[in-house]
Coordinates of C-alpha atoms in Angstrom, one line a residue:
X1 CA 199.3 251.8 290.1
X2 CA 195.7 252.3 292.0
X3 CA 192.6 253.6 289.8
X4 CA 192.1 255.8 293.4
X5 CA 188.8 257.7 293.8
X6 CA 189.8 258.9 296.7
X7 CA 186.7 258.9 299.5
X8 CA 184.0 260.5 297.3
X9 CA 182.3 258.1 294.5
X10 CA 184.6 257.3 292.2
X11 CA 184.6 259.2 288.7
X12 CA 183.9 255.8 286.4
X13 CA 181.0 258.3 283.8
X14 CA 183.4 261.3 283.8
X15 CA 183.3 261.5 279.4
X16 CA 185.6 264.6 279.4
X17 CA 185.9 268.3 280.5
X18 CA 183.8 271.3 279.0
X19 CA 186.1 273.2 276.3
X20 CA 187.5 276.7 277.1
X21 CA 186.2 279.4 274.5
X22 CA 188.2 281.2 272.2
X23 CA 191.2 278.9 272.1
X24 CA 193.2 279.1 268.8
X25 CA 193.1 276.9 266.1
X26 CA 196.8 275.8 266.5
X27 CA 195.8 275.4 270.3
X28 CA 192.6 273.4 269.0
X29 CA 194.3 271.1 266.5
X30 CA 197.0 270.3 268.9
X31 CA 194.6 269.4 271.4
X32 CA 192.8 267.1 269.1
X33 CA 195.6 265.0 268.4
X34 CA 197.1 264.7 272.3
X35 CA 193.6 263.4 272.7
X36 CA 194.0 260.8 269.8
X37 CA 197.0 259.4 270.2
X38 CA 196.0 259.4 274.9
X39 CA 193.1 256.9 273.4
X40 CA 196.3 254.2 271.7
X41 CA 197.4 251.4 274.7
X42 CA 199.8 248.7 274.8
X43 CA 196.8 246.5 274.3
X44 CA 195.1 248.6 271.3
X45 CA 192.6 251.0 270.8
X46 CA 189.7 251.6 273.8
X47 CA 187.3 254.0 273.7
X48 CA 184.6 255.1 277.3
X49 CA 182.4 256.5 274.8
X50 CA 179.2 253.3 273.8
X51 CA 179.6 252.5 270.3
X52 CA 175.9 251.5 268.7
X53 CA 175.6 249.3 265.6
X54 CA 179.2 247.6 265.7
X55 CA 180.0 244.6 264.4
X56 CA 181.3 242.0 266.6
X57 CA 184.3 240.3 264.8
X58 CA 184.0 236.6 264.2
X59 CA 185.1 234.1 266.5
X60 CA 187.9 231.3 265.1
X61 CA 188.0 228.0 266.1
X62 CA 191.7 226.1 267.5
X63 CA 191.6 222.7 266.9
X64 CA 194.5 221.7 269.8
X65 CA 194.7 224.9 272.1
X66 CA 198.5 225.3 273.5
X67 CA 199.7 226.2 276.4
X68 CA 200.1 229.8 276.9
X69 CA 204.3 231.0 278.4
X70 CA 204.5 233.0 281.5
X71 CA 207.2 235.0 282.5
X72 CA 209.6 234.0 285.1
X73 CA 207.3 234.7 288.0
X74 CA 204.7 231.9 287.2
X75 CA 202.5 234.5 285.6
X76 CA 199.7 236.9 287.3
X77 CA 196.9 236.2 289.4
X78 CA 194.0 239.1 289.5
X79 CA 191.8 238.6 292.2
X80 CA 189.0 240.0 294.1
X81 CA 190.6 241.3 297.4
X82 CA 188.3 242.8 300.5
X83 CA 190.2 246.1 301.9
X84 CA 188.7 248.4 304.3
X85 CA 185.3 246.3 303.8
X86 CA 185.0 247.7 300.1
X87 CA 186.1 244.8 297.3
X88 CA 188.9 245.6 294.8
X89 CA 190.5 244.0 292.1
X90 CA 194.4 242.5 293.6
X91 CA 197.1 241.4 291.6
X92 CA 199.6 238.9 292.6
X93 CA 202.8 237.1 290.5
X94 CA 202.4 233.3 291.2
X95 CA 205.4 233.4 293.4
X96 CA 204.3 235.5 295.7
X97 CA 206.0 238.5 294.4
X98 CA 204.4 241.8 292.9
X99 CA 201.4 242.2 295.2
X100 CA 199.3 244.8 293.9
X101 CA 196.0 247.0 294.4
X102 CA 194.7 247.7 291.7
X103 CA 191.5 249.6 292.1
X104 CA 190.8 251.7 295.0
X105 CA 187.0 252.5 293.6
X106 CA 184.2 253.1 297.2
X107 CA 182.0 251.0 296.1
X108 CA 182.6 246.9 295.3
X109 CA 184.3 245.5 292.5
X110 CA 183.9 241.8 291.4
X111 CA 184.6 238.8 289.2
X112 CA 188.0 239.7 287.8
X113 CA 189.0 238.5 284.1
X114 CA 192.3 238.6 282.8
X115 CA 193.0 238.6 279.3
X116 CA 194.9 236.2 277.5
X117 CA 197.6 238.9 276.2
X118 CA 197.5 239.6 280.0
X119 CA 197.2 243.3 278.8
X120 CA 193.4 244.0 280.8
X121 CA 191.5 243.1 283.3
X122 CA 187.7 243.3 282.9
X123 CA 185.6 243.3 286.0
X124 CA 182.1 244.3 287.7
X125 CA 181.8 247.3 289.8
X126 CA 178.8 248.6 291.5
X127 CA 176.4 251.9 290.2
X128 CA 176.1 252.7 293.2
X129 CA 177.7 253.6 296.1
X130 CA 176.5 250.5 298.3
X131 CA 176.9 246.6 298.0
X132 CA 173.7 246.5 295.1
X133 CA 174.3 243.1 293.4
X134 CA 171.3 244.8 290.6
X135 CA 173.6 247.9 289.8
X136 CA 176.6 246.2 288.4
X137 CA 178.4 247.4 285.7
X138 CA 181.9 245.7 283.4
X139 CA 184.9 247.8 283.4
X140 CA 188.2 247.2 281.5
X141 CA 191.5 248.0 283.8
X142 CA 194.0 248.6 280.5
X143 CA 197.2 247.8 280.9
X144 CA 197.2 246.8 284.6
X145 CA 200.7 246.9 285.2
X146 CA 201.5 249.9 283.6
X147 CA 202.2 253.1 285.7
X148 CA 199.3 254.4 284.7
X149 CA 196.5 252.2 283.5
X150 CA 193.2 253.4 282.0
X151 CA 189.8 252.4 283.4
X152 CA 187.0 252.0 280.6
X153 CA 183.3 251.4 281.0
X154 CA 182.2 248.7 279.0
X155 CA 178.2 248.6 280.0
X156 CA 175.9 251.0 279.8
X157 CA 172.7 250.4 280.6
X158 CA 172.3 246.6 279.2
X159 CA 171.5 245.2 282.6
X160 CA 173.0 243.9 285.7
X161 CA 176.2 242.9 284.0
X162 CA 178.9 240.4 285.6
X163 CA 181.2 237.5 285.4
X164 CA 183.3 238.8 282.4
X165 CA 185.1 236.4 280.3
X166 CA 187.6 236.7 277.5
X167 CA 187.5 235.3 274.1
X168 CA 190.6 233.6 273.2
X169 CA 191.7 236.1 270.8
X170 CA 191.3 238.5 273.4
X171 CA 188.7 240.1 270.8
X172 CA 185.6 239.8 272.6
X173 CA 184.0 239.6 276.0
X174 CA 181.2 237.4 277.3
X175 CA 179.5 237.7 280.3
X176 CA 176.0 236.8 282.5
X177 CA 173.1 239.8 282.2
X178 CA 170.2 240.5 283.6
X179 CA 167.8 242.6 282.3
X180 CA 164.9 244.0 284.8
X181 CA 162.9 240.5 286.3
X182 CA 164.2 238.1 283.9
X183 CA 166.3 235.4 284.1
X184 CA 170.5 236.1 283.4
X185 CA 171.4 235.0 280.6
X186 CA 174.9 234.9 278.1
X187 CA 175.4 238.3 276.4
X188 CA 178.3 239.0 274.4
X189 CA 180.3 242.2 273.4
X190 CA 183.4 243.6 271.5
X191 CA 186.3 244.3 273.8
X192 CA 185.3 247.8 274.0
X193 CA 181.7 247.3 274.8
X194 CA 180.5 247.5 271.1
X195 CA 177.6 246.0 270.2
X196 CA 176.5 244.1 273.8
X197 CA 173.6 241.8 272.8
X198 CA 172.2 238.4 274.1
X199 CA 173.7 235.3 273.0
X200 CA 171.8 232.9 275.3
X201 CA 169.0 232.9 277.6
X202 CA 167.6 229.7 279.8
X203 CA 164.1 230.2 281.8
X204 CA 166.0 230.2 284.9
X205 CA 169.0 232.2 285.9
X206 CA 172.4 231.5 284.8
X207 CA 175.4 232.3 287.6
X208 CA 178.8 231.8 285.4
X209 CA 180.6 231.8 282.3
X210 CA 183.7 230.8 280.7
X211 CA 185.0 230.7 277.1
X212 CA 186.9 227.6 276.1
X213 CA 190.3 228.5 274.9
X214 CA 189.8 227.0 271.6
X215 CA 187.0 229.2 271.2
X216 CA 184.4 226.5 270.3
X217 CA 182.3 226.6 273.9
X218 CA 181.1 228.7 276.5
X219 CA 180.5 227.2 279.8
X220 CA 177.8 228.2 282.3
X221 CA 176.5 227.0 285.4
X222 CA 172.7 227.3 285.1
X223 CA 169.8 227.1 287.4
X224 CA 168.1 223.5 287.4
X225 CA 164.9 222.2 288.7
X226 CA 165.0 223.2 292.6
X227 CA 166.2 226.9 293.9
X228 CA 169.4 227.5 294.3
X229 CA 170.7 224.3 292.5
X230 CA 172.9 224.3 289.5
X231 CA 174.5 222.5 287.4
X232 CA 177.2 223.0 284.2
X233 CA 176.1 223.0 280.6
X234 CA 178.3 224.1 277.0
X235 CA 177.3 226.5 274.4
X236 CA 178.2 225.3 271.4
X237 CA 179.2 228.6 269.3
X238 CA 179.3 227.0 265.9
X239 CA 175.5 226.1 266.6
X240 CA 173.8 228.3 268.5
X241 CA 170.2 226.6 267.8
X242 CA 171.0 223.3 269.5
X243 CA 170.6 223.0 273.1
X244 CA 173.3 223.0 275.6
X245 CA 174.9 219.9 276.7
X246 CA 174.6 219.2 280.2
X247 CA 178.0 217.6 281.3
X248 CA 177.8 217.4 285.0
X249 CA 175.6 215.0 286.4
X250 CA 175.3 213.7 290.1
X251 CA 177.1 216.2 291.9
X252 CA 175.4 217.9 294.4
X253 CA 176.0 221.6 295.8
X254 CA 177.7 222.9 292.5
X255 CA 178.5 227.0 292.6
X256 CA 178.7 229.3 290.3
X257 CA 181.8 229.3 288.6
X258 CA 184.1 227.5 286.4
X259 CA 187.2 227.6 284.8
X260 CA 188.5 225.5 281.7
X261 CA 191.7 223.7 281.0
X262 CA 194.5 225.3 278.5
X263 CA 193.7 221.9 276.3
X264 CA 189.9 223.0 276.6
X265 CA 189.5 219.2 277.7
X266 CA 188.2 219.6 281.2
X267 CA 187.1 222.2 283.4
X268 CA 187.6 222.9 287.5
X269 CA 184.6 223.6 289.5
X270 CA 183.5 223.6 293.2
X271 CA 180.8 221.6 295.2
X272 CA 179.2 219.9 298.2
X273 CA 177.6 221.8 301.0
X274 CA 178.1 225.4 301.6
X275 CA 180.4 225.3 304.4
X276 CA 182.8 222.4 303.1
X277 CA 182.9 222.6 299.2
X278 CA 185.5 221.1 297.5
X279 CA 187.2 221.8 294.0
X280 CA 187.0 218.7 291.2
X281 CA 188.1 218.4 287.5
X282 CA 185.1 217.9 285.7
X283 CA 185.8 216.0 281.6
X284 CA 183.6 217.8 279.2
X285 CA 183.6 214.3 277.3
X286 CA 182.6 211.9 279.5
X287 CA 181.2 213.8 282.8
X288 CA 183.7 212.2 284.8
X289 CA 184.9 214.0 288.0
X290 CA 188.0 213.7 290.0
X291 CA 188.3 215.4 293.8
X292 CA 191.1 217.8 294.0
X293 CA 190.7 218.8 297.2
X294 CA 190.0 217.6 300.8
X295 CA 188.9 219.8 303.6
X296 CA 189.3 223.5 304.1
X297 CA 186.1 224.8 301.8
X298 CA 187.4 226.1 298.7
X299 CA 186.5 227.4 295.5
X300 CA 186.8 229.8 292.4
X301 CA 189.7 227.2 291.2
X302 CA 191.8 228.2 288.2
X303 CA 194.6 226.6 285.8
X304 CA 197.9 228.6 284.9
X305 CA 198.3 229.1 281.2
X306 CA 200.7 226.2 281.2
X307 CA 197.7 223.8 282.5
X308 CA 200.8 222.3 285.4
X309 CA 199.0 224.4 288.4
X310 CA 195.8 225.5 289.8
X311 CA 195.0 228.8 292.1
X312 CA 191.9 228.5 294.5
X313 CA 190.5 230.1 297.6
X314 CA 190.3 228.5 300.6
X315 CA 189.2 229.0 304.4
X316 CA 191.8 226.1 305.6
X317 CA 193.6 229.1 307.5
X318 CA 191.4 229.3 310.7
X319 CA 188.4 230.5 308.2
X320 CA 190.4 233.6 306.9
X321 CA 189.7 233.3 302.8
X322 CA 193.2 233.4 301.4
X323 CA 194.8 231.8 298.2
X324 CA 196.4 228.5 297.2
X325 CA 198.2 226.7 295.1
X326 CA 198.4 223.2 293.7
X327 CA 199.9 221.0 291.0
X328 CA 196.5 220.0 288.8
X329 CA 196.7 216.9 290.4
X330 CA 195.6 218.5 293.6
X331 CA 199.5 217.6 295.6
X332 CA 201.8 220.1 296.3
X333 CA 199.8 222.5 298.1
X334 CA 201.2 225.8 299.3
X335 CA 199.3 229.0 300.5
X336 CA 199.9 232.4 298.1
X337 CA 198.2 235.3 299.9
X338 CA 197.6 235.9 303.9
X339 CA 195.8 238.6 304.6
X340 CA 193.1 239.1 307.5
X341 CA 190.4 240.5 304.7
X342 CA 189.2 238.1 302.1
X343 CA 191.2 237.0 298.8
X344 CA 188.9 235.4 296.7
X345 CA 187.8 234.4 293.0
X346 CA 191.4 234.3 291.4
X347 CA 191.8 233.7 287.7
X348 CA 195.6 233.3 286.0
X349 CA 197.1 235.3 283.7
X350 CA 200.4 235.1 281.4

């Protein structure tokens, strides 16, 4: 089901309608607990209103990370889709089937995450009514495939906020900030926007994040020495006062985003020059990359839980952005979505 704001701006702040006067008590207390029990999800207990002073629960540690199941479609894949000109947040099954809108907000929406309970999808959505990459704000899409999903505002006020990512309990969120002129850095949260803080911060600008599914690592693609040129570096979590290890090296034209292996082993990128970037599987232990693709520019690549496939986008259809698929050895290539308006920046869900 669409979050539809119909054609005025849509309601994301709206906290709750003024009370009537003079209701009675049994009216009151009956009201009270319809509105307790509307706040309980399949996925567990959200709340719009910005805790303060909440602890964020500790992060664990999985030595071998497995492969997560997916159901008999392949899984879902959320994606930023371009309809009308305004950018929502898509769903597809990995088959083909299911194709869904989910958002239907006026202004754009970005940077889809899935969780790994497959039970949200967190995402960026502009303040304001325009395409203002310094207004954006996370939002939580609660049980996406419900009938009726609830939309949650995660941010308020910390910052241009984007490129959500999951922890792999599904507990907490990181994502890239920026606050006023500085540099974005890693800031962290609970999963319903309690206790948003910085977690990491580089003197230039960092453009991606990922959390490694056994929880040790984030990922980011930072900012190094000339403009516009990055390169991909790991957090370690269990020692936040040692610096970030570089682990790409010598490949030129890197974007911003990255996506890591179930095995939390290796991690899929894109590079080369603007118009003809490829996707490559980079090894976080020795630096080592491998091609996956050959012509078409692509990017925003993605593993399925299982770790067999990868989801990309591509402009090898006549420059129209749609999505692929491939075995993770790059063979087997088949095209997923075909639509004339962009499908881009796909992540895979259970």
């Amino acid at each position: 089901m669409k979050y539809d704001s119909g054609r005025h701006r849509p309601r994301l702040f709206r906290r709750g309608a003024p009370r009537a006067p003079f209701l009675p008590v049994s009216l009151l207390i009956l009201g009270v607990l319809i509105f307790l029990f509307s706040l309980i999800t399949p996925s567990g207990f959200f709340t719009s209103i910005n805790p303060a002073n909440v602890s964020v629960p500790a992060f664990t540690r999985t030595p071998t990370p497995l492969p997560r199941p997916t159901d008999v479609h392949g899984g879902h894949i959320v994606f930023t889709c371009t309809r009308s000109n305004i950018n929502q947040i898509c769903m597809i099954n990995a088959d083909g089937s299911g194709y869904e809108q989910l958002t239907d907000v006026t202004s754009n929406a970005y940077y889809p995450a899935i969780s790994p309970d497959g039970e949200a999808v967190a995402f960026a959505v502009n303040a304001g009514d325009y395409f203002d990459l310094d207004m954006l704000l996370l939002h939580v899409l609660v049980a996406p495939q419900a009938s009726a999903p609830k939309l949650v505002q995660l941010t308020f006020s910390v910052g241009n906020a984007f490129s959500p990512t999951f922890s792999p309990d599904g507990q907490q969120i990181a994502f890239v900030n920026r606050v006023a002129d500085r540099p974005a850095a890693v800031w962290i949260m609970g999963r319903n926007g309690e206790n948003a803080h910085r977690l990491y911060a580089t003197p230039r600008d960092i453009v991606g994040a990922a959390w490694s599914p056994d929880g040790a690592n984030i990922a980011f693609t930072a900012q190094v020495d000339a403009q516009s040129t990055y390169q991909v570096f790991l957090l370690d979590l269990h020692n936040l006062n040692a610096a970030p290890r570089q682990v790409s090296r010598g490949l030129s034209g890197i974007g911003g985003g990255v996506a890591w292996s179930p095995d939390a082993t290796a991690l899929l990128l894109f590079a080369g020059p603007v118009a003809a970037r490829e996707v490559y599987r980079l090894d976080v232990g020795s630096g080592a990359t491998t091609q996956l693709t050959f012509g078409g520019n692509n990017a925003a690549a993605a593993y399925s839980p299982d770790g067999q496939y990868i989801v990309f986008n591509s402009l090898r259809n006549n420059g129209q952005a749609d999505l692929y698929i491939m075995r993770a050895d790059g063979h087997s290539m088949r095209q997923l979505t075909n639509n004339p308006e962009p499908d881009w920046q796909p992540q895979w869900g259970p």
